[in-house]
Structure formats: C-alpha cells, structure tokens
Coordinates of C-alpha atoms in Angstrom, one line a residue:
X115 CA 0.1 -0.2 -0.1
X116 CA 1.5 3.3 -1.0
X117 CA -0.4 6.7 -0.2
X118 CA 1.3 8.5 -2.9
X119 CA -0.5 6.4 -5.4
X120 CA -3.9 7.0 -3.7
X121 CA -3.2 10.8 -3.8
X122 CA -2.1 10.5 -7.6
X123 CA -5.2 8.7 -8.3
X124 CA -7.4 11.0 -6.5
X125 CA -5.9 13.9 -8.3
X126 CA -6.4 12.2 -11.7
X127 CA -10.1 11.6 -10.8
X128 CA -10.4 15.4 -9.5
X129 CA -9.0 16.3 -13.2
X130 CA -11.5 14.2 -15.1
X131 CA -14.3 15.4 -13.1
X132 CA -13.2 19.2 -13.4
X133 CA -12.8 18.9 -16.9
X134 CA -15.6 16.5 -17.8
X135 CA -16.7 18.4 -21.1
X136 CA -13.1 18.1 -22.5
X137 CA -13.1 14.4 -21.5
X138 CA -15.8 13.9 -23.7
X139 CA -14.2 15.8 -26.6
X140 CA -11.2 13.8 -26.2
X141 CA -13.2 10.6 -26.7
X142 CA -15.2 11.8 -29.7
X143 CA -12.7 9.9 -31.8
X144 CA -12.7 6.8 -30.2
X145 CA -16.5 6.8 -30.5
X146 CA -16.5 7.6 -34.0
X147 CA -14.5 4.4 -34.7
X148 CA -17.3 2.3 -34.2
X149 CA -19.8 3.8 -37.1
X150 CA -16.7 4.0 -39.2
X151 CA -15.8 0.1 -39.1
X152 CA -19.5 -0.9 -38.8
X153 CA -20.9 1.2 -41.7
X154 CA -17.9 1.0 -43.9
X155 CA -19.5 0.7 -46.9
X156 CA -21.4 4.1 -46.4
X157 CA -20.0 7.0 -48.5
X158 CA -19.3 9.1 -45.3
X159 CA -15.8 9.8 -44.4
X160 CA -14.3 9.7 -40.8
X161 CA -14.6 13.4 -40.1
X162 CA -18.7 12.7 -41.0
X163 CA -18.7 10.3 -38.2
X164 CA -17.1 12.6 -35.6
X165 CA -19.8 15.2 -36.5
X166 CA -22.5 12.8 -35.8
X167 CA -20.8 11.8 -32.5
X168 CA -20.6 15.6 -31.6
X169 CA -24.4 15.5 -31.5
X170 CA -24.6 12.1 -29.2
X171 CA -21.8 14.0 -26.9
X172 CA -24.0 17.2 -26.6
X173 CA -27.1 15.1 -25.8
X174 CA -25.0 13.1 -23.1
X175 CA -23.7 16.4 -21.7
X176 CA -27.1 17.9 -21.6
X177 CA -28.6 14.8 -19.8
X178 CA -25.9 15.1 -17.3
X179 CA -27.2 18.3 -16.0
X180 CA -30.3 17.5 -14.7
X181 CA -28.8 14.3 -13.3
X182 CA -26.0 15.9 -11.4
X183 CA -28.8 18.2 -9.9
X184 CA -30.7 15.1 -8.9
X185 CA -27.7 13.7 -7.2
X186 CA -26.9 16.8 -5.4
X187 CA -30.4 17.0 -4.1
X188 CA -31.1 13.4 -3.3
X189 CA -28.0 11.2 -2.7
X190 CA -30.3 8.1 -2.9
X191 CA -31.0 8.7 -6.3
X192 CA -27.4 8.1 -7.5
X193 CA -27.9 4.3 -8.2
X194 CA -31.0 5.1 -10.4
X195 CA -29.1 8.2 -12.4
X196 CA -26.2 5.7 -12.9
X197 CA -28.3 3.4 -14.8
X198 CA -30.3 6.1 -16.4
X199 CA -26.8 7.7 -17.5
X200 CA -26.0 4.6 -19.3
X201 CA -29.5 3.5 -20.8
X202 CA -30.5 7.0 -22.1
X203 CA -27.4 7.7 -24.2
X204 CA -27.4 4.3 -25.4
X205 CA -30.9 4.5 -26.8
X206 CA -30.1 7.7 -28.3
X207 CA -26.9 6.6 -29.7
X208 CA -29.0 3.8 -31.2
X209 CA -31.5 6.2 -32.7
X210 CA -29.0 8.4 -34.2
X211 CA -27.1 5.5 -36.0
X212 CA -30.3 3.9 -37.3
X213 CA -32.0 7.2 -38.4
X214 CA -28.8 8.5 -39.8
X215 CA -27.2 5.7 -41.4
X216 CA -30.6 3.9 -42.4
X217 CA -29.0 0.5 -41.7
X218 CA -30.6 -2.4 -40.1
X219 CA -31.6 -2.3 -36.5
X220 CA -29.0 -5.0 -35.6
X221 CA -26.2 -3.1 -37.1
X222 CA -27.4 0.0 -35.0
X223 CA -27.3 -2.1 -31.9
X224 CA -23.9 -3.5 -32.6
X225 CA -22.5 0.1 -33.5
X226 CA -23.8 1.4 -30.3
X227 CA -22.5 -1.5 -28.0
X228 CA -19.0 -0.8 -30.0
X229 CA -19.2 2.9 -29.4
X230 CA -19.7 2.3 -25.9
X231 CA -16.7 -0.1 -25.6
X232 CA -14.5 2.3 -27.6
X233 CA -15.4 5.3 -25.1
X234 CA -14.4 3.0 -22.1
X235 CA -11.0 2.3 -24.1
X236 CA -10.7 6.2 -24.7
X237 CA -11.3 7.1 -21.2
X238 CA -9.0 4.5 -20.0
X239 CA -6.1 5.8 -22.2
X240 CA -7.0 9.3 -20.9
X241 CA -6.9 8.3 -17.3
X242 CA -3.6 6.6 -17.7
X243 CA -2.2 9.5 -19.5
X244 CA -3.2 11.9 -16.8
X245 CA -1.9 9.5 -14.0
X246 CA 1.5 9.1 -15.9
X247 CA 1.6 12.9 -16.2
X248 CA 0.9 13.4 -12.6
X249 CA 3.6 10.7 -11.6
X250 CA 6.3 12.3 -13.7
X251 CA 5.5 15.5 -12.0
X252 CA 5.9 13.9 -8.6
X253 CA 9.1 12.2 -9.6
X254 CA 10.5 15.6 -10.9
X255 CA 9.5 17.0 -7.4
X256 CA 11.8 14.1 -5.8
X257 CA 8.9 12.0 -4.4
X258 CA 9.8 8.7 -4.2
X259 CA 7.3 5.7 -4.9

C-alpha cells in the first residue's frame, strides 16, 4: 500500500471530474471508430462520423445536467441516475445511428455497443495518460514511490 498512489489516483479523478466536458471531446474520435467500422460501405468519411458523434456527446452532456442536480439534491437517487446515465445515451446513440445511416436495427445496436466499448477504451487511455503525467510531476519533485 502506497499513499502516494492513492493521492495521484485521487488527483487524476479530480482532473477528469473538473474537465468532464473536455474529456468527452477527447473521446469523440474513439466513439466514431465504431460507426466508421460498422458502416464501412457508407459513403461518409471519418470526419462525418465525428460530427454525428458530436451530437451524441452534446446530448450526453445535456442529460448530465439534470442528473447531477438530482444527485446533489437526493444522494439516494445516485444508483438510479447511474443506470439512466447508461441507458439514455445508449438509446440515443442507437437512434442516431439507425436514423442517420439508415441501416438494419442489429447493425445500429452493434454500433452502439461498440461505441460504448470504445469510449471505455478512450477514457482508460486518458486516465492512464493523466496518471502518468502526474507521476512524472511527482518524480520531478523528488517524491519516491
């Protein structure tokens, strides 16, 4: 057990919480990989996939405002909000893919699932990068691990 790691992990989490909207912007290219691979025979370029995902990210951020207010007012609503926070963006993602690309339902569902998997990868990479940078900063200060 090393308290320095706990402090660095907490600092990483604080940075991600503070710059939550920017984290979503960072993850847009990861999100757009799913429709790019699933709807390959579409005439759209990777940039257009990014634009579509900007709409999805915007809706996710807008959905986050009332859910954060609810959690702040009623702490007991947090588990419900966590479920809603996953289901509503997934449904909106499915709707956008299905209506924009005009593909079969199973392809839209597959694309939505892959988008969420890619966002987890994107957040993991981002979390690791921030943690590594904070570790390097601590090492430059002379802190030993």
